[in-house]
mmCIF file of C-alpha atoms in Angstrom:
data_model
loop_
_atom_site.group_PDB
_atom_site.id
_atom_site.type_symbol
_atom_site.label_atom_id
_atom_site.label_comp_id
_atom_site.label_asym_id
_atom_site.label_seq_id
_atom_site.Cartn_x
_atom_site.Cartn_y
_atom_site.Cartn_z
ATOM 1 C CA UNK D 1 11.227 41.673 57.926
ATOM 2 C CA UNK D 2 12.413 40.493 54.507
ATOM 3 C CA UNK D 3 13.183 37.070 55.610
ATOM 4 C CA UNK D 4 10.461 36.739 58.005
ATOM 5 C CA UNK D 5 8.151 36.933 54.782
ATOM 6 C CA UNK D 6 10.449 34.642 52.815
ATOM 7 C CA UNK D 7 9.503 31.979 55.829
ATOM 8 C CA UNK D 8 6.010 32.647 55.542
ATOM 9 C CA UNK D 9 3.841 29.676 53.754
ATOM 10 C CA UNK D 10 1.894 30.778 50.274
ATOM 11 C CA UNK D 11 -1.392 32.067 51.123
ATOM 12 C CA UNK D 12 -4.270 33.236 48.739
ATOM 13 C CA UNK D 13 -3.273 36.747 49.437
ATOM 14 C CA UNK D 14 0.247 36.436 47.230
ATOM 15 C CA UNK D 15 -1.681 35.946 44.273
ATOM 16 C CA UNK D 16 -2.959 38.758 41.847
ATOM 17 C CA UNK D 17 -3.573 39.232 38.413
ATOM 18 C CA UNK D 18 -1.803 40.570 35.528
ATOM 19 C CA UNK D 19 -2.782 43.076 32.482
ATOM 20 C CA UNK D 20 -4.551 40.054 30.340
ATOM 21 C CA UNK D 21 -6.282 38.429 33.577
ATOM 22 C CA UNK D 22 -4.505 35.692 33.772
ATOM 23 C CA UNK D 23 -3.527 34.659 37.917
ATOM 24 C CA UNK D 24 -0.391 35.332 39.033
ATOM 25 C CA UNK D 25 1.975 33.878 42.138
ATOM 26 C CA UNK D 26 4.582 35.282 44.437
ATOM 27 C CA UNK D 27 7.528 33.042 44.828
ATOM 28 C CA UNK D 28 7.712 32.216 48.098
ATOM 29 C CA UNK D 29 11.608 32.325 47.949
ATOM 30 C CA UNK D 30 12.084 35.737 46.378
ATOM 31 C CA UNK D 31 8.990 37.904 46.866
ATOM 32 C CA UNK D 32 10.396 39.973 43.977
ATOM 33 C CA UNK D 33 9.284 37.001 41.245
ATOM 34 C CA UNK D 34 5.836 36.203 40.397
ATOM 35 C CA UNK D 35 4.649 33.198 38.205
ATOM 36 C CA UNK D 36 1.893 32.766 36.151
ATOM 37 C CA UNK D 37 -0.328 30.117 37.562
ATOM 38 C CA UNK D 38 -1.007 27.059 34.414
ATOM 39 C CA UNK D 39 -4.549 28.036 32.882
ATOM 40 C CA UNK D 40 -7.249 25.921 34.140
ATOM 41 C CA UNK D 41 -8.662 23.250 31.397
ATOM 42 C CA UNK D 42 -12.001 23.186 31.077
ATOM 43 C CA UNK D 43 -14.517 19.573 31.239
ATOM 44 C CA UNK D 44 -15.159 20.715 27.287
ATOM 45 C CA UNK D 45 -11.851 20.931 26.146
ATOM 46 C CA UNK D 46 -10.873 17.424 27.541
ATOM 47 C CA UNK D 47 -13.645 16.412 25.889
ATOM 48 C CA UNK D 48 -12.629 18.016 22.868
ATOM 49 C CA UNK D 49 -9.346 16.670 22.965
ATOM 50 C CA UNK D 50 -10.291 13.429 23.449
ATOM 51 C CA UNK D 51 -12.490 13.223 20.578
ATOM 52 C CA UNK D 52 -10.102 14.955 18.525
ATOM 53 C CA UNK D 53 -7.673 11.983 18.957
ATOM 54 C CA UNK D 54 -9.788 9.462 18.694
ATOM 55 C CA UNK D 55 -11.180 11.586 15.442
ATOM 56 C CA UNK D 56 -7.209 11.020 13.859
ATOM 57 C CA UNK D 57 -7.127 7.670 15.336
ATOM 58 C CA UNK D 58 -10.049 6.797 12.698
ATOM 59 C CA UNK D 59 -8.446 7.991 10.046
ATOM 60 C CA UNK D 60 -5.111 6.957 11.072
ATOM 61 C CA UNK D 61 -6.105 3.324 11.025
ATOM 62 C CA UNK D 62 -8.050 4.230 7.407
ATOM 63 C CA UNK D 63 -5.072 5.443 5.882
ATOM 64 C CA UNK D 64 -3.268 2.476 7.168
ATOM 65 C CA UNK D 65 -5.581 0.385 5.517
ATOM 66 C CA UNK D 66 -5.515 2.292 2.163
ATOM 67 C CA UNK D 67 -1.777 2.194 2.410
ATOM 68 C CA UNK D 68 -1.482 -1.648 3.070
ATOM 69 C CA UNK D 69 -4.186 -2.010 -0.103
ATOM 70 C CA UNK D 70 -1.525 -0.371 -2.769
ATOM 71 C CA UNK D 71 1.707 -1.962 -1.108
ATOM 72 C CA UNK D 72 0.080 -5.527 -1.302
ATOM 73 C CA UNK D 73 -1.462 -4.380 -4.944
ATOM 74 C CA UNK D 74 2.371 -3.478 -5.554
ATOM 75 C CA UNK D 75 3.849 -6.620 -4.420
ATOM 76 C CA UNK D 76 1.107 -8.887 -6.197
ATOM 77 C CA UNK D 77 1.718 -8.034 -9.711
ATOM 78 C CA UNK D 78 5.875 -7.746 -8.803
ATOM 79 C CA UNK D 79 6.384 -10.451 -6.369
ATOM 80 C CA UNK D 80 9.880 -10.598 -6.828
ATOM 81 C CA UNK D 81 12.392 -7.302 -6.058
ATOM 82 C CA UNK D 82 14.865 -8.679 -9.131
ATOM 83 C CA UNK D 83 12.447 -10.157 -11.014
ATOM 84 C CA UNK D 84 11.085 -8.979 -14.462
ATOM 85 C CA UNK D 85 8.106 -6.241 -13.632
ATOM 86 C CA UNK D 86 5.135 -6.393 -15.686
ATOM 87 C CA UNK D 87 3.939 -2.636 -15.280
ATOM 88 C CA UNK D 88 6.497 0.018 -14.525
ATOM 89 C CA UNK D 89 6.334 1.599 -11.494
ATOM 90 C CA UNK D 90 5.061 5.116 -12.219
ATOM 91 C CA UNK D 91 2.184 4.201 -14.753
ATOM 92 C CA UNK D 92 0.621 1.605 -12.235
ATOM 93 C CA UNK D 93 -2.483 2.680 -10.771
ATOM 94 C CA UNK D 94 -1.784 0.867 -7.470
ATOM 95 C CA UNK D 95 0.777 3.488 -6.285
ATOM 96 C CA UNK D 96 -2.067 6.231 -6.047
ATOM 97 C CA UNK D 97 -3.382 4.144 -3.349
ATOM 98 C CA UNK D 98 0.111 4.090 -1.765
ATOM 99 C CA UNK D 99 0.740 7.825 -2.018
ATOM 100 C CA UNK D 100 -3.192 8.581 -0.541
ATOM 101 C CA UNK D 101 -2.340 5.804 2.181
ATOM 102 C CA UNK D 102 0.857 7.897 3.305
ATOM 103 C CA UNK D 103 -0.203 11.202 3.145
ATOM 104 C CA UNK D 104 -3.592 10.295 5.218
ATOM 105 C CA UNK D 105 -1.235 8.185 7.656
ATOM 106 C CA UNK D 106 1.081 11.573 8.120
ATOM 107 C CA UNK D 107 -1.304 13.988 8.817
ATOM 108 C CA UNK D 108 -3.287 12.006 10.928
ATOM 109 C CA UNK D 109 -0.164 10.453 12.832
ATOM 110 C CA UNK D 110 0.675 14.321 13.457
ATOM 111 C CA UNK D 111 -2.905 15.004 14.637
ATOM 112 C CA UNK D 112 -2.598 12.169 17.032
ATOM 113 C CA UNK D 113 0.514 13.062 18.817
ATOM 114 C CA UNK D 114 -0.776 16.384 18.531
ATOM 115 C CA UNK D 115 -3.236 15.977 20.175
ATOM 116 C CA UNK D 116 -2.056 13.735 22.681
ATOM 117 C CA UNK D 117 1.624 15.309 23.629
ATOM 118 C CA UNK D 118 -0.282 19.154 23.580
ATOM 119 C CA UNK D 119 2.458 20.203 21.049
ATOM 120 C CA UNK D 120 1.763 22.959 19.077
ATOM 121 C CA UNK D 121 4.676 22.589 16.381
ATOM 122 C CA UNK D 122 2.600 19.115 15.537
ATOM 123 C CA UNK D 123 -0.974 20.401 15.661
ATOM 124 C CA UNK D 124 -0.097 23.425 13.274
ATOM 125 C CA UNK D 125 1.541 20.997 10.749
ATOM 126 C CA UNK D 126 -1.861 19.157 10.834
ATOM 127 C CA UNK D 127 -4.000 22.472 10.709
ATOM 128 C CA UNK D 128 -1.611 23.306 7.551
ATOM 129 C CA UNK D 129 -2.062 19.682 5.616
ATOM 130 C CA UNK D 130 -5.698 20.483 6.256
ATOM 131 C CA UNK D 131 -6.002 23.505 4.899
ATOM 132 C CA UNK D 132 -3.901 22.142 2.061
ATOM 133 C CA UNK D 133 -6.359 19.260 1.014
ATOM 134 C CA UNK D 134 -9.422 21.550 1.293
ATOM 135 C CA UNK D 135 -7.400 23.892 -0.989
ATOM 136 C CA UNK D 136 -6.969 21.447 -3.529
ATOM 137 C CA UNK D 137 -10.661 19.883 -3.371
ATOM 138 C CA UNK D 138 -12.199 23.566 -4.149
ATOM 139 C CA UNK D 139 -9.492 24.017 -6.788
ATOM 140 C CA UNK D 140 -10.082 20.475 -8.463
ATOM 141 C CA UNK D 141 -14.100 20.990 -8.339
ATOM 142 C CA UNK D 142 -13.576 24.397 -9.870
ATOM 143 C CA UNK D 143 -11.255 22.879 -12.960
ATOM 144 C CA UNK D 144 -14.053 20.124 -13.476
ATOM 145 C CA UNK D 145 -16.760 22.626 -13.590
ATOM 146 C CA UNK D 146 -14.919 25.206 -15.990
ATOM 147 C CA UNK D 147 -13.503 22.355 -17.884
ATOM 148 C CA UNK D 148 -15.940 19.854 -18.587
ATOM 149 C CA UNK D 149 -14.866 18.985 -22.071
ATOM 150 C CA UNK D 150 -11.477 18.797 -21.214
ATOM 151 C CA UNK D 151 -12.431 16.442 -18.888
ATOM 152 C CA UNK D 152 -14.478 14.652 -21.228
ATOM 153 C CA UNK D 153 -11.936 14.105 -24.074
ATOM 154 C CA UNK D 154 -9.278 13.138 -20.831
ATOM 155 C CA UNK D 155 -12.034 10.538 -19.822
ATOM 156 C CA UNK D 156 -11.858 9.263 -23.229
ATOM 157 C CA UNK D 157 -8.013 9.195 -23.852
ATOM 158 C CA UNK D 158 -8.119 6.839 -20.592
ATOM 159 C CA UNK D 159 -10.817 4.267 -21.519
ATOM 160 C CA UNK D 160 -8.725 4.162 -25.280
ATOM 161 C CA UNK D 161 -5.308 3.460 -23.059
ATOM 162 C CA UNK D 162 -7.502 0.923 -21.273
ATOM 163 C CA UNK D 163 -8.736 -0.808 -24.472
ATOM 164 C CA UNK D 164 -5.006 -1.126 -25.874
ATOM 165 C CA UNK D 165 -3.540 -2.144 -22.378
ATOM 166 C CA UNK D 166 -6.460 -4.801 -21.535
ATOM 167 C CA UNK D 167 -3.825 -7.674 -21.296
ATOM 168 C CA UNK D 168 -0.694 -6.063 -19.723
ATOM 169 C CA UNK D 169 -1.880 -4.652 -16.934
ATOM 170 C CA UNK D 170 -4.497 -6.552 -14.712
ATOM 171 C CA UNK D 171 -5.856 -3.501 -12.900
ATOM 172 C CA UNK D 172 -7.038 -2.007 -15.959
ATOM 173 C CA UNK D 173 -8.557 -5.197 -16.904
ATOM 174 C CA UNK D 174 -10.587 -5.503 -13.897
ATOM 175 C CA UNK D 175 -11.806 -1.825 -14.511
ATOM 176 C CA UNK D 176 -12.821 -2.708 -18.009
ATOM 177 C CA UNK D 177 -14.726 -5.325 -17.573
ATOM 178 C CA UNK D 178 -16.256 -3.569 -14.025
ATOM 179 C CA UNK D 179 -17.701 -0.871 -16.640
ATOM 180 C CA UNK D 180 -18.406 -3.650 -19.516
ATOM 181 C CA UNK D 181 -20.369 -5.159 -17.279
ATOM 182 C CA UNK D 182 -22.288 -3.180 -15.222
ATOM 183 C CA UNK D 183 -22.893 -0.435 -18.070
ATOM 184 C CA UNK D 184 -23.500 -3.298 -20.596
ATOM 185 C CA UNK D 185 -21.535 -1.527 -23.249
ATOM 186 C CA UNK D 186 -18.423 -2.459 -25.244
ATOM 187 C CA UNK D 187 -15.402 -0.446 -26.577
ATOM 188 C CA UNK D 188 -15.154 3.091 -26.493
ATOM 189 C CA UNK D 189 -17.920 3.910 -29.579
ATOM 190 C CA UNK D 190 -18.547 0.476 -30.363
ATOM 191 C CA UNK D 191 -17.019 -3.443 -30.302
ATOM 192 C CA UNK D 192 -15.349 -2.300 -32.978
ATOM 193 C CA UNK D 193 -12.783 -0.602 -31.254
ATOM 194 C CA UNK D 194 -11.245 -4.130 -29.906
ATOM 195 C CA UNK D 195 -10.019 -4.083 -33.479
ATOM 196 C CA UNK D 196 -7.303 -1.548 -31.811
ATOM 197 C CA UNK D 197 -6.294 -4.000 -29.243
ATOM 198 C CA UNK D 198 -3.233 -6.337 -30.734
ATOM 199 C CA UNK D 199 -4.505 -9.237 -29.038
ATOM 200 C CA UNK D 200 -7.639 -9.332 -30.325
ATOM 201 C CA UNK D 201 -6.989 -7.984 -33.389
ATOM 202 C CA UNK D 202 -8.318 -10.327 -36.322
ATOM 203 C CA UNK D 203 -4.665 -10.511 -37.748
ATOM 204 C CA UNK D 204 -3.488 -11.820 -34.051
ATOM 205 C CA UNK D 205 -2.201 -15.210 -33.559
ATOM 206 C CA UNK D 206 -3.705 -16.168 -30.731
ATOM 207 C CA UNK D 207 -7.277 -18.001 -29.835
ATOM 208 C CA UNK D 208 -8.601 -14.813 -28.930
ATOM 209 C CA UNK D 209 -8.071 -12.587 -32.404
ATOM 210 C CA UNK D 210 -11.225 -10.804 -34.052
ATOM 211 C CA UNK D 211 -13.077 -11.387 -30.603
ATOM 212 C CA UNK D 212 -13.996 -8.797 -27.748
ATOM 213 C CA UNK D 213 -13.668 -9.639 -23.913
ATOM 214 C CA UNK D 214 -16.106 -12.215 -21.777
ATOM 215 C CA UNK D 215 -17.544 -8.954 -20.487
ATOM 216 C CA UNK D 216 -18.846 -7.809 -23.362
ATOM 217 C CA UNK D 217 -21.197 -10.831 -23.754
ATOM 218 C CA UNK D 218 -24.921 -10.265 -23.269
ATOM 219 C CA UNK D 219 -25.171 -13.511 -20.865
ATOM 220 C CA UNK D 220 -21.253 -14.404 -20.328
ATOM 221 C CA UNK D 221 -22.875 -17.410 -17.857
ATOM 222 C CA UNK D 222 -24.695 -18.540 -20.571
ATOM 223 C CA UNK D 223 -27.408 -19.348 -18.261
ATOM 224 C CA UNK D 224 -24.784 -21.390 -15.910
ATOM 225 C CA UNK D 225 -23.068 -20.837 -12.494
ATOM 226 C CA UNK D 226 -19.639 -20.245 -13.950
ATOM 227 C CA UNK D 227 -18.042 -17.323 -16.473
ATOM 228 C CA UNK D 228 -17.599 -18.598 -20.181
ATOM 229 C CA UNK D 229 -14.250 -16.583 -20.955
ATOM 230 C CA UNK D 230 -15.132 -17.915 -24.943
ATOM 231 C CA UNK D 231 -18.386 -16.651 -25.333
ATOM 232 C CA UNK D 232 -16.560 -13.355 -27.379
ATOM 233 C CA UNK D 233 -14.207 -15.466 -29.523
ATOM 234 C CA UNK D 234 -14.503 -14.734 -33.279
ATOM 235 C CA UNK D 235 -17.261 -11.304 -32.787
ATOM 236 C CA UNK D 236 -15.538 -9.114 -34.446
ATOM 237 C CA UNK D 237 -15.997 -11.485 -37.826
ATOM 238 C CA UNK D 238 -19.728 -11.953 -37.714
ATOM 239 C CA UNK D 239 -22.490 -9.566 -39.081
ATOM 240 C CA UNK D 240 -24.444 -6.569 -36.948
ATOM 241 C CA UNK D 241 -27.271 -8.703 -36.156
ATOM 242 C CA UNK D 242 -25.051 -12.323 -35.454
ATOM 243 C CA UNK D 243 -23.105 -9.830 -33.189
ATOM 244 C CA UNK D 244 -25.833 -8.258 -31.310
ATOM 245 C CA UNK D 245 -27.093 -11.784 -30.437
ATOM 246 C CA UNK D 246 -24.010 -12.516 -28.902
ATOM 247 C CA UNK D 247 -22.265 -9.221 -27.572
ATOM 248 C CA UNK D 248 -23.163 -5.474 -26.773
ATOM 249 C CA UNK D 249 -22.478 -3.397 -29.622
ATOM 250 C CA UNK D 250 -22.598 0.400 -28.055
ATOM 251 C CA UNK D 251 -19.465 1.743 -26.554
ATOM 252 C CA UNK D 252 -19.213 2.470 -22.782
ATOM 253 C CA UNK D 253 -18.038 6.124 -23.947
ATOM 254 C CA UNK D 254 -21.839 7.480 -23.829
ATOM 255 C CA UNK D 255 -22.626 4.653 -21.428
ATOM 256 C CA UNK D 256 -20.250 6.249 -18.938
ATOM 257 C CA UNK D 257 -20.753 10.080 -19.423
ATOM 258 C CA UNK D 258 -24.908 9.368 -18.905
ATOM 259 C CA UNK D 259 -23.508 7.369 -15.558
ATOM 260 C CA UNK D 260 -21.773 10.072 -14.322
ATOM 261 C CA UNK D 261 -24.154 13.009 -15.596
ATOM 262 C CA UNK D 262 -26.368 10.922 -13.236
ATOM 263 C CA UNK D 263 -24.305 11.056 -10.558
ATOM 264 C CA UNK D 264 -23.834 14.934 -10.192
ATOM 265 C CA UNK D 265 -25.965 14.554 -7.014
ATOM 266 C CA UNK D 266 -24.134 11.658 -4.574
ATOM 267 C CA UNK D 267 -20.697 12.833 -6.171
ATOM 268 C CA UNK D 268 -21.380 16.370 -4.634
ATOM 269 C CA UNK D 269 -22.437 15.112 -1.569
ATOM 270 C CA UNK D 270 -19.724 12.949 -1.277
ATOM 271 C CA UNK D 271 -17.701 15.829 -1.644
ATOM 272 C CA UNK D 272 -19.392 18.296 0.757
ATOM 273 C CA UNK D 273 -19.390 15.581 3.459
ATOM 274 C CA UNK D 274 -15.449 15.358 2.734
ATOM 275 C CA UNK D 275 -14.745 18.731 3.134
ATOM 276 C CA UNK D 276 -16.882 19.473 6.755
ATOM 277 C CA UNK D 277 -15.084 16.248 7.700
ATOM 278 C CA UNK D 278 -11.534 17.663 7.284
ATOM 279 C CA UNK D 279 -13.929 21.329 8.654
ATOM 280 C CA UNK D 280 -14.731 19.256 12.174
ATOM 281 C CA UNK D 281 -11.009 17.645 12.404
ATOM 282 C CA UNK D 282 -9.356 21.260 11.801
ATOM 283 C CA UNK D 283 -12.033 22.824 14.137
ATOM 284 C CA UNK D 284 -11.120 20.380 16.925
ATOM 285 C CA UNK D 285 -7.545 20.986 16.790
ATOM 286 C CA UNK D 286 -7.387 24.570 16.683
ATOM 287 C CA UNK D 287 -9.720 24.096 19.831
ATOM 288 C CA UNK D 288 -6.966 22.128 21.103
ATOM 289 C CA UNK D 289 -4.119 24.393 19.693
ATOM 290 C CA UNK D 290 -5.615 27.738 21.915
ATOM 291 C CA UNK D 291 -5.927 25.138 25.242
ATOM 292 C CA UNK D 292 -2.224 24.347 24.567
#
């Protein structure tokens, strides 16, 4: 009898189910073993996972980007690997866009194969990374809000660092003159603080001592086409109202703390919008994590 049912072909009537529900199957070789049928995937959760991956393929191809940006920053201002560097490596602002390039191109490489190679080691390392840049958003807007004047004197200490560093290193010079410009301010309290920077200092030997940059200039076109990079020579050595026909006199200190006071509103949006993006990605794969 036993190996007349061995012989026998599976039928519906082998199966049954076990304690959780799930289906079970009779090996048709040994009656004695029974297998657990694969669970059946649903029409949503391919859906799910296919959005998911194409979710991490987005920002895959983002962080890409953002990593290619600080690597070609990098290599612009250092050209050469032997060659004489003109901003160390650690203080230039180009290699935060190389670290947020990486770490966005990790976690969503992970959530990729993740997603698309059902393995579960990969989609908990991405639900982990997740959880650990929400983490640090909360904690970061919590440390602005409880310490706002910490923040503000920080602010400052930067712009001053600017201001001294406005010819050595040309990312900060593109910032300052960004904010000089658009905020139509100049210095940190006033023009006067250009008297800081050794280049234009009015004891400097160059062409550009006891001036202020071309951004400071109230019309730096001088109602032309093209930038007149002289129209701050030799400001710092004429009178307040001389100046003020020529230059901005307030500093972009104020300027910049009214900007941002301003921009409470879009910054915490921005923010919000940040955090229920990383909420939809993390949502997606633990979808995909339970199918698995």
């Amino acid at each position: 009898q036993a190996s007349r049912l061995v012989e026998l072909p599976y039928s519906s009537f082998d199966d049954d189910d076990d304690d959780d529900g799930h289906s079970l199957r009779r090996d048709t070789a040994d009656p004695g073993v029974w297998y657990r049928n694969p669970p059946k995937v649903s029409p949503f959760s391919h859906c799910v996972r296919y959005l998911a991956f194409l979710w991490n393929l987005l920002f895959l191809l983002l962080g890409l980007l953002i990593l290619a940006v600080g690597v070609w920053g990098l290599l612009a201002k250092n050209p050469l690997p032997g060659g004489e560097r003109g901003v160390p490596l650690g203080s230039d602002p180009m290699l935060l866009f190389v670290l947020a390039g990486l770490a966005a191109t990790a976690v969503s490489l992970a959530g990729c194969l993740g997603t698309f190679c059902a393995s579960p080691c990969l989609l908990r390392f991405f639900l982990g990374a997740v959880l650990a840049f929400v983490g640090l958003e909360v904690l970061g807007g919590l440390l602005l809000l409880l310490a706002r004047r910490r923040l503000r004197n920080a602010l400052r200490d930067l712009l001053l660092l600017c201001l001294l560093r406005y010819q050595e290193d040309p990312d900060l010079q593109f910032l300052v003159d960004e904010v000089q410009r658009s905020l139509q301010c100049c210095g940190l309290e006033s023009y006067r603080d250009w008297e800081s920077n050794p280049y234009f200092n009015c004891s400097a030997p160059g062409a550009q001592a006891c001036g202020v940059p071309a951004s400071c200039c109230q019309d730096p076109l001088e109602n032309g086409s093209v930038p007149n990079a002289q129209c701050g020579f030799g400001v710092l050595g004429l009178g307040v109202p001389a100046a003020a026909a020529v230059a901005h006199l307030g500093g972009c200190g104020a300027a910049l703390g009214a900007w941002l006071r301003g921009q409470v509103g879009a910054i915490t949006a921005g923010a919000t919008v940040l955090v229920l993006v990383e909420a939809v990605g993390a949502l997606m794969a633990l979808r995909v994590l339970r199918d698995v």
